[in-house]
């Protein structure tokens, strides 16, 4: 037993001594393969440099590749995500907030005091010049939401000609016009896929979503 213990202690001492000199004799590590702004004109997928000119992997100057989402696509010359001007855009009123009463007469939207019955009538530009008119379903609420009634138009046309949104409270005889908003889309809104509108005091907010038309 004492002999085994002695050998154990000796081996620890020797190993400890060996550890100190280890680095001197071993070969230098192979250089790391890296993707950097200096080494890559496209974008980096992990440590691999790829061209960076596709919708799924877009980027330049050795940044991390990103996917171009929504209405954006990879601009192959700049190798950067940018609004896809060739896309057909579906314009969908998503939600609105209406004032509690009609600000024109400070009376309830409907005589029985119930919620307004809200419809958005959309006018979208078309290449022929005659606007395309669509309507959302009727939703009885001061904060209506919709998932139908979209209209679609080419992105390039939407940057040149405004859309028009007429908000109505449907009534038995004559509908109340809550308000009408004309809006020319911006590149930023196309990129974001969303437009935040308002027409106070009757319409504190009206949100419209922009998606790729199917
Ligand atoms: Ca009414
Ligand atoms: Ca009504």
Tab-separated table of C-alpha atoms and ligand atoms in Angstrom:
chain	number	residue	atom	x	y	z
A	1	UNK	CA	0.000	0.000	0.000
A	2	UNK	CA	2.626	2.621	0.863
A	3	UNK	CA	4.377	1.843	-2.418
A	4	UNK	CA	1.159	2.345	-4.423
A	5	UNK	CA	0.491	5.607	-2.584
A	6	UNK	CA	4.046	6.741	-3.386
A	7	UNK	CA	3.533	5.991	-7.098
A	8	UNK	CA	0.230	7.853	-7.082
A	9	UNK	CA	1.840	10.933	-5.529
A	10	UNK	CA	4.752	10.686	-7.952
A	11	UNK	CA	2.463	10.492	-10.978
A	12	UNK	CA	0.504	13.588	-9.821
A	13	UNK	CA	3.755	15.489	-9.414
A	14	UNK	CA	5.005	14.360	-12.830
A	15	UNK	CA	1.668	15.156	-14.531
A	16	UNK	CA	1.679	18.548	-12.889
A	17	UNK	CA	5.213	19.191	-14.128
A	18	UNK	CA	4.279	17.972	-17.611
A	19	UNK	CA	1.261	20.330	-17.804
A	20	UNK	CA	3.474	23.392	-17.627
A	21	UNK	CA	5.562	22.453	-20.627
A	22	UNK	CA	2.752	21.104	-22.798
A	23	UNK	CA	2.122	24.156	-25.010
A	24	UNK	CA	5.712	24.439	-26.150
A	25	UNK	CA	5.864	21.116	-27.984
A	26	UNK	CA	2.359	20.926	-29.585
A	27	UNK	CA	1.662	22.166	-33.124
A	28	UNK	CA	-0.129	25.545	-33.535
A	29	UNK	CA	-3.947	25.187	-33.964
A	30	UNK	CA	-5.270	25.485	-37.532
A	31	UNK	CA	-6.521	29.016	-38.352
A	32	UNK	CA	-10.285	29.501	-37.729
A	33	UNK	CA	-12.335	29.752	-40.926
A	34	UNK	CA	-14.220	32.998	-40.477
A	35	UNK	CA	-16.709	34.990	-42.495
A	36	UNK	CA	-15.934	38.663	-42.091
A	37	UNK	CA	-16.558	41.942	-43.937
A	38	UNK	CA	-12.978	41.639	-45.212
A	39	UNK	CA	-13.375	38.106	-46.548
A	40	UNK	CA	-17.015	38.093	-47.733
A	41	UNK	CA	-18.867	40.319	-50.213
A	42	UNK	CA	-22.093	38.376	-49.683
A	43	UNK	CA	-23.492	37.331	-46.318
A	44	UNK	CA	-22.377	34.890	-43.630
A	45	UNK	CA	-24.298	31.718	-42.870
A	46	UNK	CA	-22.472	30.619	-39.756
A	47	UNK	CA	-18.833	30.810	-40.858
A	48	UNK	CA	-19.659	30.233	-44.549
A	49	UNK	CA	-19.723	33.101	-47.039
A	50	UNK	CA	-22.613	32.775	-49.543
A	51	UNK	CA	-23.693	35.139	-52.355
A	52	UNK	CA	-26.519	36.670	-50.263
A	53	UNK	CA	-28.809	37.402	-53.200
A	54	UNK	CA	-31.847	35.221	-52.475
A	55	UNK	CA	-35.068	35.906	-50.556
A	56	UNK	CA	-34.168	33.287	-47.950
A	57	UNK	CA	-30.555	34.427	-47.447
A	58	UNK	CA	-29.942	38.059	-48.241
A	59	UNK	CA	-27.089	40.315	-47.170
A	60	UNK	CA	-23.860	42.028	-48.111
A	61	UNK	CA	-20.464	42.980	-46.656
A	62	UNK	CA	-20.164	39.892	-44.511
A	63	UNK	CA	-23.193	40.491	-42.280
A	64	UNK	CA	-25.338	37.571	-41.130
A	65	UNK	CA	-27.765	36.443	-43.846
A	66	UNK	CA	-31.405	37.316	-43.243
A	67	UNK	CA	-34.650	36.179	-44.849
A	68	UNK	CA	-36.689	38.876	-46.574
A	69	UNK	CA	-40.177	38.651	-45.073
A	70	UNK	CA	-43.625	39.934	-45.986
A	71	UNK	CA	-43.668	42.289	-48.940
A	72	UNK	CA	-39.879	42.530	-49.160
A	73	UNK	CA	-37.526	40.684	-51.458
A	74	UNK	CA	-33.746	40.574	-51.884
A	75	UNK	CA	-32.496	43.393	-54.110
A	76	UNK	CA	-29.865	41.348	-55.993
A	77	UNK	CA	-27.640	44.349	-56.766
A	78	UNK	CA	-27.601	45.826	-53.250
A	79	UNK	CA	-27.978	42.381	-51.645
A	80	UNK	CA	-30.397	43.877	-49.129
A	81	UNK	CA	-34.079	43.290	-48.349
A	82	UNK	CA	-36.238	45.933	-50.018
A	83	UNK	CA	-39.963	46.334	-50.816
A	84	UNK	CA	-40.942	44.066	-53.699
A	85	UNK	CA	-42.423	46.540	-56.175
A	86	UNK	CA	-43.553	43.672	-58.413
A	87	UNK	CA	-45.671	42.173	-55.620
A	88	UNK	CA	-49.443	42.275	-55.634
A	89	UNK	CA	-50.539	43.700	-52.303
A	90	UNK	CA	-53.683	42.727	-50.413
A	91	UNK	CA	-55.026	45.684	-48.417
A	92	UNK	CA	-57.135	44.589	-45.454
A	93	UNK	CA	-58.762	46.914	-42.902
A	94	UNK	CA	-57.905	45.013	-39.705
A	95	UNK	CA	-59.309	47.038	-36.829
A	96	UNK	CA	-60.693	50.440	-35.944
A	97	UNK	CA	-61.701	52.479	-32.944
A	98	UNK	CA	-64.707	54.764	-33.225
A	99	UNK	CA	-65.725	57.628	-30.934
A	100	UNK	CA	-68.460	56.700	-28.453
A	101	UNK	CA	-70.886	59.115	-30.101
A	102	UNK	CA	-71.239	60.752	-33.505
A	103	UNK	CA	-69.111	63.929	-33.172
A	104	UNK	CA	-71.312	65.677	-35.757
A	105	UNK	CA	-74.306	65.876	-33.401
A	106	UNK	CA	-72.966	64.423	-30.122
A	107	UNK	CA	-75.694	61.774	-30.249
A	108	UNK	CA	-75.338	57.999	-30.159
A	109	UNK	CA	-74.397	56.384	-33.466
A	110	UNK	CA	-77.758	54.561	-33.352
A	111	UNK	CA	-80.958	55.830	-31.710
A	112	UNK	CA	-81.151	52.868	-29.324
A	113	UNK	CA	-77.640	53.570	-28.045
A	114	UNK	CA	-76.243	50.322	-29.444
A	115	UNK	CA	-72.817	49.996	-31.050
A	116	UNK	CA	-72.271	51.324	-34.571
A	117	UNK	CA	-72.523	48.752	-37.362
A	118	UNK	CA	-69.223	49.376	-39.031
A	119	UNK	CA	-68.232	48.699	-42.622
A	120	UNK	CA	-65.111	49.920	-44.409
A	121	UNK	CA	-65.544	50.591	-48.099
A	122	UNK	CA	-62.176	50.432	-49.855
A	123	UNK	CA	-61.185	52.041	-53.123
A	124	UNK	CA	-57.937	50.659	-54.557
A	125	UNK	CA	-56.219	51.956	-57.690
A	126	UNK	CA	-56.067	49.712	-60.750
A	127	UNK	CA	-53.925	49.991	-63.905
A	128	UNK	CA	-57.050	50.871	-65.911
A	129	UNK	CA	-57.721	53.948	-63.736
A	130	UNK	CA	-61.153	52.792	-62.555
A	131	UNK	CA	-60.847	52.068	-58.809
A	132	UNK	CA	-61.640	48.625	-57.459
A	133	UNK	CA	-64.284	48.932	-54.713
A	134	UNK	CA	-64.583	46.305	-51.958
A	135	UNK	CA	-66.333	46.220	-48.577
A	136	UNK	CA	-65.611	44.572	-45.252
A	137	UNK	CA	-68.374	42.643	-43.502
A	138	UNK	CA	-70.534	44.653	-41.074
A	139	UNK	CA	-69.320	44.451	-37.464
A	140	UNK	CA	-71.358	45.985	-34.632
A	141	UNK	CA	-68.755	47.375	-32.234
A	142	UNK	CA	-66.947	50.564	-31.236
A	143	UNK	CA	-63.751	48.563	-31.831
A	144	UNK	CA	-64.580	46.440	-34.890
A	145	UNK	CA	-62.133	43.953	-36.429
A	146	UNK	CA	-62.209	42.403	-39.883
A	147	UNK	CA	-60.476	39.597	-41.765
A	148	UNK	CA	-62.356	39.917	-45.062
A	149	UNK	CA	-63.151	42.579	-47.627
A	150	UNK	CA	-59.596	43.189	-48.825
A	151	UNK	CA	-58.738	44.624	-52.187
A	152	UNK	CA	-55.494	44.022	-54.049
A	153	UNK	CA	-53.274	46.174	-56.231
A	154	UNK	CA	-49.687	46.153	-57.550
A	155	UNK	CA	-47.186	47.612	-55.072
A	156	UNK	CA	-45.748	50.057	-57.620
A	157	UNK	CA	-49.231	51.453	-58.295
A	158	UNK	CA	-49.954	51.844	-54.577
A	159	UNK	CA	-46.881	54.069	-54.231
A	160	UNK	CA	-48.188	56.336	-57.006
A	161	UNK	CA	-51.923	56.508	-56.312
A	162	UNK	CA	-53.749	56.718	-52.970
A	163	UNK	CA	-56.166	54.223	-51.504
A	164	UNK	CA	-59.440	55.518	-50.064
A	165	UNK	CA	-61.182	54.100	-46.990
A	166	UNK	CA	-64.733	55.170	-46.243
A	167	UNK	CA	-65.953	54.113	-42.794
A	168	UNK	CA	-69.720	53.730	-42.514
A	169	UNK	CA	-72.238	53.003	-39.762
A	170	UNK	CA	-74.888	50.939	-41.523
A	171	UNK	CA	-78.416	52.118	-40.691
A	172	UNK	CA	-81.915	51.123	-41.727
A	173	UNK	CA	-82.548	54.056	-44.026
A	174	UNK	CA	-79.468	56.189	-44.628
A	175	UNK	CA	-76.016	55.031	-43.480
A	176	UNK	CA	-73.951	57.391	-41.311
A	177	UNK	CA	-70.635	58.263	-42.923
A	178	UNK	CA	-68.180	58.101	-40.036
A	179	UNK	CA	-65.266	59.409	-42.093
A	180	UNK	CA	-63.243	58.987	-45.267
A	181	UNK	CA	-59.447	58.703	-45.348
A	182	UNK	CA	-57.310	58.984	-48.476
A	183	UNK	CA	-53.795	57.657	-48.061
A	184	UNK	CA	-50.753	57.235	-50.300
A	185	UNK	CA	-48.679	54.284	-49.107
A	186	UNK	CA	-45.003	54.785	-48.303
A	187	UNK	CA	-42.063	52.406	-48.790
A	188	UNK	CA	-41.772	52.175	-45.002
A	189	UNK	CA	-45.398	51.024	-44.689
A	190	UNK	CA	-44.916	48.435	-47.455
A	191	UNK	CA	-41.840	47.141	-45.630
A	192	UNK	CA	-43.690	47.021	-42.296
A	193	UNK	CA	-46.803	45.443	-43.861
A	194	UNK	CA	-49.003	47.738	-41.807
A	195	UNK	CA	-50.564	51.186	-41.986
A	196	UNK	CA	-51.757	53.107	-38.925
A	197	UNK	CA	-54.371	55.697	-39.855
A	198	UNK	CA	-56.684	57.986	-37.902
A	199	UNK	CA	-59.303	60.631	-38.513
A	200	UNK	CA	-60.085	62.194	-35.143
A	201	UNK	CA	-62.438	62.750	-33.492
A	202	UNK	CA	-64.721	60.164	-35.142
A	203	UNK	CA	-61.998	57.558	-35.898
A	204	UNK	CA	-59.166	57.644	-33.324
A	205	UNK	CA	-57.501	54.716	-35.096
A	206	UNK	CA	-57.814	52.545	-38.184
A	207	UNK	CA	-55.235	49.836	-38.835
A	208	UNK	CA	-54.740	48.315	-42.266
A	209	UNK	CA	-52.567	45.284	-42.972
A	210	UNK	CA	-50.600	44.802	-46.190
A	211	UNK	CA	-49.762	41.255	-47.241
A	212	UNK	CA	-48.789	39.440	-50.413
A	213	UNK	CA	-51.998	38.806	-52.370
A	214	UNK	CA	-52.617	35.117	-53.005
B	1	LIG	CA1	-76.398	55.369	-37.178
B	2	LIG	CA1	-76.182	51.567	-37.248
